[in-house]
CSV table of C-alpha atoms in Angstrom, one decimal:
chain,number,residue,atom,x,y,z
A,1,LEU,CA,-6.5,-12.9,11.7
A,2,ILE,CA,-9.8,-12.6,13.7
A,3,LEU,CA,-11.1,-9.8,11.5
A,4,ILE,CA,-10.2,-11.8,8.4
A,5,GLY,CA,-12.0,-14.8,9.7
A,6,LEU,CA,-15.0,-12.8,10.7
A,7,GLY,CA,-15.0,-11.0,7.4
A,8,ALA,CA,-14.7,-14.2,5.4
A,9,PHE,CA,-17.7,-15.8,7.3
A,10,MET,CA,-19.9,-12.7,6.7
A,11,LEU,CA,-19.0,-12.5,3.0
A,12,TRP,CA,-19.7,-16.2,2.6
A,13,LEU,CA,-23.3,-15.8,3.9
A,14,PRO,CA,-26.1,-15.8,1.3
A,15,LEU,CA,-27.1,-12.2,2.2
A,16,SER,CA,-23.7,-11.0,1.0
A,17,THR,CA,-23.6,-12.6,-2.5
A,18,ARG,CA,-25.7,-12.6,-5.6
A,19,GLN,CA,-24.6,-16.2,-6.3
A,20,PRO,CA,-23.0,-18.7,-3.9
A,21,ILE,CA,-19.2,-18.6,-3.5
A,22,SER,CA,-16.9,-21.0,-1.8
A,23,PHE,CA,-15.6,-20.2,1.7
A,24,PHE,CA,-12.1,-20.1,0.3
A,25,THR,CA,-13.1,-17.3,-2.2
A,26,ALA,CA,-14.7,-15.4,0.8
A,27,LEU,CA,-11.5,-15.9,2.8
A,28,PHE,CA,-9.4,-14.6,-0.1
A,29,THR,CA,-11.6,-11.6,-0.6
A,30,ALA,CA,-11.6,-10.8,3.2
A,31,THR,CA,-7.8,-11.1,3.4
A,32,SER,CA,-7.5,-8.8,0.4
A,33,ALA,CA,-9.8,-6.3,2.0
A,34,VAL,CA,-8.3,-6.3,5.5
A,35,THR,CA,-4.8,-6.1,4.1
A,36,VAL,CA,-6.0,-3.4,1.6
A,37,THR,CA,-4.6,-5.3,-1.3
A,38,GLY,CA,-7.3,-5.6,-4.0
A,39,LEU,CA,-6.5,-8.9,-5.5
A,40,ASN,CA,-9.7,-10.8,-6.3
A,41,LEU,CA,-10.9,-14.2,-7.5
A,42,VAL,CA,-14.3,-12.7,-8.4
A,43,ASP,CA,-15.7,-9.4,-9.5
A,44,PRO,CA,-16.8,-7.5,-6.3
A,45,GLY,CA,-19.4,-5.4,-8.2
A,46,SER,CA,-21.3,-8.3,-9.7
A,47,THR,CA,-20.7,-11.0,-7.2
A,48,PHE,CA,-21.5,-9.3,-3.9
A,49,THR,CA,-24.8,-7.6,-2.9
A,50,HIS,CA,-24.8,-4.1,-1.4
A,51,THR,CA,-24.5,-5.8,2.0
A,52,GLY,CA,-21.4,-7.7,0.9
A,53,GLN,CA,-19.9,-4.5,-0.6
A,54,ILE,CA,-20.5,-2.6,2.6
A,55,ILE,CA,-18.8,-5.3,4.5
A,56,ILE,CA,-15.8,-5.1,2.2
A,57,ALA,CA,-15.6,-1.3,2.6
A,58,LEU,CA,-15.7,-1.7,6.4
A,59,LEU,CA,-12.9,-4.3,6.3
A,60,ILE,CA,-10.9,-2.0,4.0
A,61,GLN,CA,-11.4,1.0,6.4
A,62,ILE,CA,-10.4,-0.9,9.5
A,63,GLY,CA,-7.5,-2.6,7.8
A,64,GLY,CA,-6.3,0.7,6.3
A,65,LEU,CA,-6.3,2.7,9.5
A,66,GLY,CA,-4.8,-0.1,11.5
A,67,PHE,CA,-5.9,-2.0,14.6
A,68,VAL,CA,-3.6,-0.1,16.9
A,69,THR,CA,-5.1,3.2,15.9
A,70,LEU,CA,-8.6,1.9,16.5
A,71,ALA,CA,-7.7,0.3,19.8
A,72,VAL,CA,-5.9,3.5,21.1
A,73,VAL,CA,-8.8,5.8,20.1
A,74,ALA,CA,-11.4,3.4,21.6
A,75,ALA,CA,-9.4,3.2,24.8
A,76,LEU,CA,-8.9,6.9,25.1
A,77,THR,CA,-12.6,7.6,24.2
A,78,LEU,CA,-13.8,5.2,26.9
A,79,GLY,CA,-11.3,6.7,29.4
A,80,LYS,CA,-9.3,3.6,29.7
A,81,LYS,CA,-5.6,3.6,30.7
A,82,ILE,CA,-3.1,2.2,28.3
A,83,SER,CA,-0.5,-0.2,29.9
A,84,ILE,CA,3.2,0.2,29.4
A,85,LYS,CA,3.3,-2.8,27.2
A,86,GLN,CA,0.4,-1.4,25.1
A,87,GLN,CA,2.2,2.0,24.9
A,88,ALA,CA,5.3,0.2,23.6
A,89,LEU,CA,3.2,-1.5,20.9
A,90,ALA,CA,1.6,1.8,20.0
A,91,LEU,CA,5.0,3.6,19.7
A,92,GLU,CA,6.2,0.9,17.3
A,93,ALA,CA,3.0,1.0,15.3
A,94,PHE,CA,2.9,4.8,15.1
A,95,ASN,CA,6.7,5.0,14.5
A,96,GLN,CA,7.0,7.4,17.4
A,97,THR,CA,9.6,7.9,20.1
A,98,SER,CA,7.4,9.7,22.7
A,99,VAL,CA,4.5,8.2,24.7
A,100,SER,CA,3.0,11.7,24.9
A,101,LYS,CA,2.4,11.7,21.1
A,102,ILE,CA,0.3,8.5,21.1
A,103,ARG,CA,-3.0,10.3,21.8
A,104,GLN,CA,-2.2,13.1,19.3
A,105,THR,CA,-1.2,10.7,16.5
A,106,ALA,CA,-4.2,8.4,17.0
A,107,TYR,CA,-6.7,11.2,16.8
A,108,SER,CA,-4.8,12.9,13.9
A,109,VAL,CA,-5.1,9.6,11.9
A,110,PHE,CA,-8.9,9.6,12.4
A,111,LYS,CA,-9.3,13.3,11.7
A,112,ILE,CA,-7.1,13.4,8.6
A,113,SER,CA,-8.8,10.2,7.2
A,114,ALA,CA,-12.3,11.6,7.7
A,115,ILE,CA,-11.5,15.0,6.1
A,116,ILE,CA,-9.8,13.6,3.0
A,117,GLU,CA,-12.3,10.8,2.4
A,118,ILE,CA,-15.3,13.2,2.8
A,119,ALA,CA,-13.7,15.6,0.3
A,120,GLY,CA,-13.2,12.7,-2.2
A,121,VAL,CA,-16.8,11.5,-1.7
A,122,ILE,CA,-18.2,15.0,-2.4
A,123,ILE,CA,-16.2,15.4,-5.7
A,124,LEU,CA,-16.9,11.9,-7.0
A,125,THR,CA,-20.6,12.2,-6.1
A,126,LEU,CA,-20.9,15.5,-8.0
A,127,ARG,CA,-19.2,13.9,-11.0
A,128,TRP,CA,-21.3,10.7,-11.1
A,129,TRP,CA,-24.6,12.3,-10.1
A,130,PRO,CA,-25.8,13.4,-13.6
A,131,GLU,CA,-25.2,9.9,-15.0
A,132,SER,CA,-26.5,7.6,-12.3
A,133,GLY,CA,-28.6,9.6,-9.9
A,134,PHE,CA,-27.7,11.0,-6.4
A,135,VAL,CA,-28.1,7.8,-4.3
A,136,SER,CA,-26.2,5.6,-6.7
A,137,ALA,CA,-23.5,8.2,-7.2
A,138,LEU,CA,-23.1,8.7,-3.5
A,139,TYR,CA,-22.9,5.0,-2.8
A,140,SER,CA,-20.2,4.5,-5.5
A,141,ALA,CA,-18.3,7.6,-4.4
A,142,LEU,CA,-18.3,6.4,-0.8
A,143,PHE,CA,-16.9,2.9,-1.7
A,144,HIS,CA,-14.3,4.2,-4.1
A,145,ALA,CA,-13.1,7.1,-1.8
A,146,VAL,CA,-12.6,4.6,1.0
A,147,SER,CA,-10.9,2.1,-1.3
A,148,ALA,CA,-8.6,4.8,-2.9
A,149,PHE,CA,-7.6,6.5,0.3
A,150,ASN,CA,-6.8,3.2,2.0
A,151,ASN,CA,-4.9,2.1,-1.2
A,152,ALA,CA,-7.1,-1.0,-1.5
A,153,GLY,CA,-7.8,-1.1,-5.2
A,154,PHE,CA,-11.3,-2.6,-4.9
A,155,SER,CA,-13.8,-1.2,-7.4
A,156,LEU,CA,-17.5,-1.8,-8.1
A,157,TYR,CA,-16.8,-1.6,-11.9
A,158,SER,CA,-16.0,-4.8,-13.7
A,159,ALA,CA,-13.2,-3.0,-15.7
A,160,ASN,CA,-12.0,-1.2,-12.5
A,161,MET,CA,-11.2,2.4,-13.6
A,162,ALA,CA,-10.8,1.6,-17.3
A,163,GLY,CA,-14.1,3.3,-18.1
A,164,PHE,CA,-12.7,6.6,-16.7
A,165,VAL,CA,-9.3,6.4,-18.3
A,166,ALA,CA,-9.5,9.8,-19.9
A,167,ASP,CA,-11.8,11.4,-17.3
A,168,PRO,CA,-9.7,14.2,-15.5
A,169,ILE,CA,-12.1,14.6,-12.5
A,170,VAL,CA,-12.2,10.9,-11.6
A,171,ILE,CA,-8.6,10.2,-12.4
A,172,LEU,CA,-7.1,13.2,-10.6
A,173,THR,CA,-9.4,12.8,-7.6
A,174,MET,CA,-8.6,9.1,-7.2
A,175,SER,CA,-4.9,9.9,-7.7
A,176,ALA,CA,-5.0,12.6,-4.9
A,177,LEU,CA,-6.7,10.1,-2.5
A,178,ILE,CA,-4.2,7.4,-3.3
A,179,ILE,CA,-1.2,9.8,-2.8
A,180,LEU,CA,-2.5,11.3,0.5
A,181,GLY,CA,-3.3,7.8,1.9
A,182,GLY,CA,0.0,6.4,0.9
A,183,ILE,CA,2.4,9.2,1.9
A,184,GLY,CA,1.8,8.6,5.6
A,185,PHE,CA,-0.1,10.2,8.5
A,186,THR,CA,3.0,11.6,10.2
A,187,VAL,CA,3.8,13.5,7.0
A,188,LEU,CA,0.2,14.9,6.7
A,189,SER,CA,0.2,15.8,10.4
A,190,ASP,CA,3.5,17.6,10.1
A,191,ILE,CA,2.4,19.5,7.0
A,192,ASN,CA,-0.9,20.5,8.8
A,193,ALA,CA,1.0,21.7,11.9
A,194,LYS,CA,4.0,23.5,10.3
A,195,ARG,CA,2.6,24.7,7.0
A,196,SER,CA,6.1,26.0,6.0
A,197,TRP,CA,8.7,24.1,4.0
A,198,SER,CA,11.6,25.3,6.2
A,199,LYS,CA,9.9,24.1,9.4
A,200,LEU,CA,9.0,20.7,8.2
A,201,ARG,CA,10.8,17.6,9.6
A,202,PRO,CA,13.6,16.2,7.4
A,203,TYR,CA,11.6,12.9,7.1
A,204,THR,CA,8.6,14.9,5.8
A,205,LYS,CA,10.7,16.7,3.2
A,206,VAL,CA,12.3,13.4,2.1
A,207,MET,CA,8.9,11.7,1.7
A,208,ILE,CA,7.4,14.6,-0.3
A,209,LEU,CA,10.4,14.8,-2.6
A,210,ALA,CA,10.8,11.0,-3.0
A,211,THR,CA,7.1,10.5,-3.7
A,212,LEU,CA,7.1,13.3,-6.3
A,213,VAL,CA,10.2,11.9,-8.0
A,214,LEU,CA,8.9,8.2,-8.0
A,215,ASN,CA,5.5,9.3,-9.4
A,216,LEU,CA,7.0,11.5,-12.1
A,217,VAL,CA,9.7,8.9,-13.1
A,218,GLY,CA,7.0,6.2,-13.3
A,219,PHE,CA,4.7,8.5,-15.2
A,220,VAL,CA,7.3,9.4,-17.9
A,221,LEU,CA,8.6,5.9,-18.3
A,222,ILE,CA,5.1,4.3,-18.6
A,223,TRP,CA,4.1,6.9,-21.2
A,224,VAL,CA,7.3,6.4,-23.2
A,225,LEU,CA,7.1,2.6,-23.0
A,226,GLU,CA,3.4,2.4,-23.9
A,227,PHE,CA,2.5,5.2,-26.2
A,228,ASN,CA,2.8,3.0,-29.3
A,229,ASN,CA,1.0,0.0,-27.7
A,230,ALA,CA,-2.4,-0.1,-29.3
A,231,ASP,CA,-3.7,-2.3,-26.4
A,232,THR,CA,-2.9,0.3,-23.8
A,233,LEU,CA,-2.1,4.0,-24.5
A,234,GLY,CA,-1.9,3.8,-28.3
A,235,HIS,CA,-5.6,4.4,-29.0
A,236,LEU,CA,-6.0,7.4,-26.6
A,237,SER,CA,-5.7,11.1,-27.2
A,238,PHE,CA,-2.6,13.0,-25.9
A,239,SER,CA,-4.4,14.1,-22.7
A,240,GLY,CA,-5.9,10.6,-22.3
A,241,GLN,CA,-2.4,9.1,-22.5
A,242,ALA,CA,-1.1,11.6,-19.9
A,243,LEU,CA,-3.9,10.8,-17.5
A,244,ALA,CA,-3.6,7.1,-18.0
A,245,ALA,CA,0.2,7.0,-17.6
A,246,TRP,CA,0.0,9.3,-14.5
A,247,PHE,CA,-2.8,7.2,-12.8
A,248,GLN,CA,-1.0,4.0,-13.5
A,249,SER,CA,2.2,5.4,-12.0
A,250,VAL,CA,0.5,6.6,-8.9
A,251,THR,CA,-1.7,3.5,-8.3
A,252,THR,CA,1.2,1.1,-8.9
A,253,ARG,CA,2.8,2.1,-5.6
A,254,THR,CA,0.3,-0.1,-3.6
A,255,ALA,CA,-3.1,1.3,-4.6
A,256,GLY,CA,-4.0,-1.4,-7.1
A,257,PHE,CA,-6.5,0.4,-9.3
A,258,ASN,CA,-6.0,0.2,-13.1
A,259,SER,CA,-7.3,2.3,-16.0
A,260,LEU,CA,-5.3,0.1,-18.4
A,261,ASP,CA,-5.3,-3.6,-19.1
A,262,ILE,CA,-2.3,-4.7,-17.0
A,263,ALA,CA,-2.1,-8.0,-18.8
A,264,LYS,CA,-1.5,-6.2,-22.1
A,265,LEU,CA,1.4,-3.9,-20.9
A,266,THR,CA,4.8,-4.6,-22.3
A,267,ASP,CA,7.2,-6.7,-20.3
A,268,THR,CA,9.4,-3.6,-19.7
A,269,SER,CA,6.5,-1.7,-18.2
A,270,ALA,CA,5.5,-4.7,-16.0
A,271,LEU,CA,9.1,-4.9,-14.8
A,272,LEU,CA,9.0,-1.2,-13.9
A,273,MET,CA,5.8,-1.7,-12.0
A,274,ILE,CA,7.3,-4.5,-10.0
A,275,LEU,CA,10.0,-2.2,-8.8
A,276,LEU,CA,7.4,0.6,-7.9
A,277,MET,CA,5.2,-2.0,-6.1
A,278,PHE,CA,8.2,-3.3,-4.2
A,279,ILE,CA,9.1,0.2,-3.0
A,280,GLY,CA,5.6,1.0,-1.9
A,281,GLY,CA,4.4,4.0,0.1
A,282,GLY,CA,5.2,5.8,3.3
A,283,SER,CA,5.5,4.6,6.9
A,284,LEU,CA,2.4,4.8,9.1
A,285,SER,CA,0.2,5.0,5.9
A,286,THR,CA,-2.4,2.8,4.2
A,287,ALA,CA,0.4,1.6,1.8
A,288,SER,CA,2.9,-1.3,2.2
A,289,GLY,CA,6.0,-2.3,0.3
A,290,ILE,CA,9.5,-1.9,1.8
A,291,LYS,CA,8.4,1.8,2.1
A,292,VAL,CA,9.8,4.9,0.5
A,293,GLY,CA,11.9,5.9,3.6
A,294,THR,CA,13.6,2.5,3.5
A,295,PHE,CA,14.4,2.9,-0.2
A,296,VAL,CA,15.9,6.4,0.3
A,297,VAL,CA,18.0,5.3,3.3
A,298,LEU,CA,19.4,2.4,1.3
A,299,LEU,CA,20.2,4.7,-1.6
A,300,ALA,CA,21.9,7.2,0.8
A,301,ALA,CA,23.9,4.3,2.3
A,302,ALA,CA,25.1,3.1,-1.1
A,303,TYR,CA,26.0,6.7,-2.1
A,304,SER,CA,28.0,7.3,1.1
A,305,TYR,CA,30.0,4.0,0.6
A,306,ILE,CA,30.7,4.6,-3.0
A,307,PHE,CA,32.1,8.1,-2.3
A,308,ARG,CA,33.9,7.0,0.8
A,309,ARG,CA,31.9,9.1,3.3
A,310,LYS,CA,31.9,8.0,6.9
A,311,GLU,CA,28.5,9.4,7.7
A,312,ILE,CA,25.2,8.7,5.9
A,313,VAL,CA,23.5,12.0,5.4
A,314,LEU,CA,20.1,13.1,4.2
A,315,LEU,CA,19.2,16.8,4.0
A,316,LYS,CA,22.1,17.7,6.3
A,317,ARG,CA,21.0,15.1,8.9
A,318,SER,CA,23.0,11.9,9.7
A,319,ILE,CA,21.3,8.6,9.7
A,320,SER,CA,21.9,6.2,12.6
A,321,PRO,CA,23.5,2.8,12.1
A,322,GLU,CA,20.3,1.3,13.7
A,323,ILE,CA,18.1,2.8,10.9
A,324,ILE,CA,20.5,1.4,8.3
A,325,GLN,CA,20.4,-2.1,9.8
A,326,LYS,CA,16.6,-2.0,10.0
A,327,SER,CA,16.4,-0.9,6.3
A,328,LEU,CA,18.8,-3.7,5.3
A,329,ALA,CA,16.8,-6.3,7.3
A,330,LEU,CA,13.5,-5.2,5.8
A,331,LEU,CA,15.0,-5.4,2.3
A,332,LEU,CA,16.4,-8.8,2.9
A,333,ILE,CA,13.3,-10.3,4.5
A,334,SER,CA,11.0,-8.8,1.9
A,335,THR,CA,13.2,-10.2,-0.9
A,336,ALA,CA,13.3,-13.6,0.8
A,337,LEU,CA,9.5,-13.7,1.1
A,338,ALA,CA,9.1,-12.6,-2.6
A,339,PHE,CA,11.5,-15.3,-3.7
A,340,ALA,CA,9.8,-18.0,-1.6
A,341,GLY,CA,6.4,-17.0,-3.1
A,342,VAL,CA,7.7,-17.1,-6.7
A,343,PHE,CA,9.5,-20.4,-6.0
A,344,LEU,CA,6.5,-22.1,-4.6
A,345,ILE,CA,4.0,-20.8,-7.1
A,346,SER,CA,6.3,-21.9,-9.9
A,347,ILE,CA,6.1,-25.4,-8.5
A,348,PHE,CA,2.3,-25.5,-8.3
A,349,ASP,CA,1.5,-23.6,-11.5
A,350,LYS,CA,2.8,-23.4,-15.1
A,351,ALA,CA,2.5,-19.7,-15.9
A,352,PRO,CA,4.7,-17.0,-17.5
A,353,PHE,CA,7.5,-16.3,-15.0
A,354,LEU,CA,7.1,-12.5,-15.2
A,355,SER,CA,3.4,-12.8,-14.4
A,356,ILE,CA,4.2,-15.0,-11.4
A,357,VAL,CA,6.7,-12.4,-10.1
A,358,PHE,CA,4.2,-9.6,-10.7
A,359,GLU,CA,1.4,-11.3,-8.8
A,360,VAL,CA,3.7,-12.2,-5.9
A,361,VAL,CA,5.1,-8.7,-5.5
A,362,SER,CA,1.6,-7.3,-5.9
A,363,ALA,CA,0.4,-9.5,-3.0
A,364,LEU,CA,3.4,-8.9,-0.7
A,365,SER,CA,3.3,-5.2,-1.2
A,366,THR,CA,-0.5,-5.2,-0.9
A,367,VAL,CA,-1.0,-3.5,-4.2
A,368,GLY,CA,-3.6,-5.6,-6.0
A,369,LEU,CA,-2.6,-5.2,-9.6
A,370,THR,CA,-2.8,-8.4,-11.6
A,371,ARG,CA,-1.8,-9.6,-15.0
A,372,ASP,CA,-5.1,-11.7,-15.0
A,373,LEU,CA,-3.3,-14.6,-13.3
A,374,THR,CA,-4.6,-14.8,-9.8
A,375,PRO,CA,-8.1,-16.1,-10.6
A,376,HIS,CA,-6.6,-18.9,-12.7
A,377,LEU,CA,-4.0,-20.1,-10.2
A,378,SER,CA,-4.4,-23.4,-8.3
A,379,ALA,CA,-5.8,-23.2,-4.7
A,380,ALA,CA,-2.4,-23.9,-3.3
A,381,SER,CA,-0.9,-20.8,-5.1
A,382,GLN,CA,-3.9,-18.7,-4.1
A,383,ALA,CA,-3.3,-19.8,-0.5
A,384,ILE,CA,0.4,-18.6,-0.9
A,385,LEU,CA,-0.9,-15.2,-2.0
A,386,ILE,CA,-3.1,-15.0,1.1
A,387,VAL,CA,-0.1,-15.6,3.3
A,388,LEU,CA,1.9,-13.0,1.4
A,389,MET,CA,-0.9,-10.4,1.6
A,390,TYR,CA,-1.1,-11.0,5.4
A,391,ALA,CA,2.7,-10.8,5.8
A,392,GLY,CA,2.9,-7.7,3.6
A,393,ARG,CA,0.2,-5.8,5.6
A,394,LEU,CA,1.5,-6.9,9.0
A,395,GLY,CA,5.0,-5.9,7.9
A,396,PRO,CA,7.8,-8.4,7.3
A,397,LEU,CA,9.8,-7.0,10.3
A,398,THR,CA,6.8,-7.2,12.6
A,399,LEU,CA,6.2,-10.8,11.5
A,400,VAL,CA,9.8,-11.7,12.3
A,401,TYR,CA,9.7,-9.7,15.6
A,402,SER,CA,6.7,-11.7,16.7
A,403,ILE,CA,8.5,-15.0,16.0
A,404,ALA,CA,12.0,-14.2,17.2
A,405,THR,CA,13.0,-13.9,20.9
A,406,GLN,CA,14.8,-10.7,21.7
A,407,THR,CA,18.0,-11.4,23.6
A,408,ARG,CA,20.7,-8.9,24.6
A,409,SER,CA,24.3,-10.2,25.1
A,410,ARG,CA,26.7,-8.6,27.4
A,411,ILE,CA,29.6,-10.2,25.7
A,412,ARG,CA,31.7,-8.2,23.2
A,413,TYR,CA,33.7,-10.0,20.6
A,414,PRO,CA,36.9,-8.8,18.8
A,415,GLU,CA,36.4,-7.5,15.3
A,416,THR,CA,37.6,-9.5,12.2
A,417,GLU,CA,38.0,-8.8,8.5
A,418,MET,CA,35.2,-10.2,6.3
A,419,GLN,CA,35.5,-10.0,2.6
A,420,VAL,CA,32.3,-8.8,0.8
A,421,GLY,CA,31.6,-7.6,-2.7
């Protein structure tokens, strides 16, 4: 909240904008940047000066890596001791079970981020250098590499990535940055340490396989649903259609870039994207949503119940009841937040229902894709999107944990039959 407020004030200053903007617009932009969402009320490229754009990039980087990571690295670098309470917070944020792994995880996040972003900057700079000159190409490459790896969706181009819809270098580089940022730092660290499929943790294998399947299913379905749509894929060549469908599938799972006009997609494609946005990326990543791990666990639980299996098993490993409960709680709370957002915005604004659902899920899952509705909503509805972006990046469960009081009861009650389904 402090960072969002500070960012909003800095973006509101005259040195950050080419033309004056309201403080509410600055607040919306700062929230979108810190929560790495990408929804905007104004065009970042034409509205903000280089100073404003650099501020946005810094907000994206800090918001993407996470405050706990920055705090732990800063404390360790300065030689400060981390209290037991702070260690517990770091364990929850890093999704770890051992205090000894806090230092290693925090430094790994920084190292992995730096290496991947620098690689992206080099490739994009070399691609854009002949067209715009070295300095301009480097500046644009830095901004877009940070935005892509952190799954933010901010672009300096008014049409986002539409100008590069059939450019394999730009599209594939951006796709790689998005996937690596959204798959999770624990997965990248495990791959870097083991470098053998048989030695990888079950969670890492599940994430790799699930990410591949979701991206491929989204790619095929978007291509099939849109190849005859003259406003999206219809006018592109075969290779252009493939690149556009692939990029839109990858970016939909919380990155928020677009190489197609989202408002002109068919309703079926929009519905598919809502599902992909709701699922999101990996745990301890720059992505949000209910997370791929949660989605896979829920599928495994449903499969086990349907086929009357006592244990819920993934890759020959059983899943604990606590993980199942956490997954169900996350699904229920996220759905409730999405419903509340759609309900309230439907009261304040008269807009197509599917577009409202799309914007709400995009904000809650910190994706940033829009059917060109967000800038035209009332201030009340835009304020709701700010709350949803904040809740989505903080994490619905974290938000509930911070409000609820944890109590442990020593009383055991007798079981009873409860009819469900």
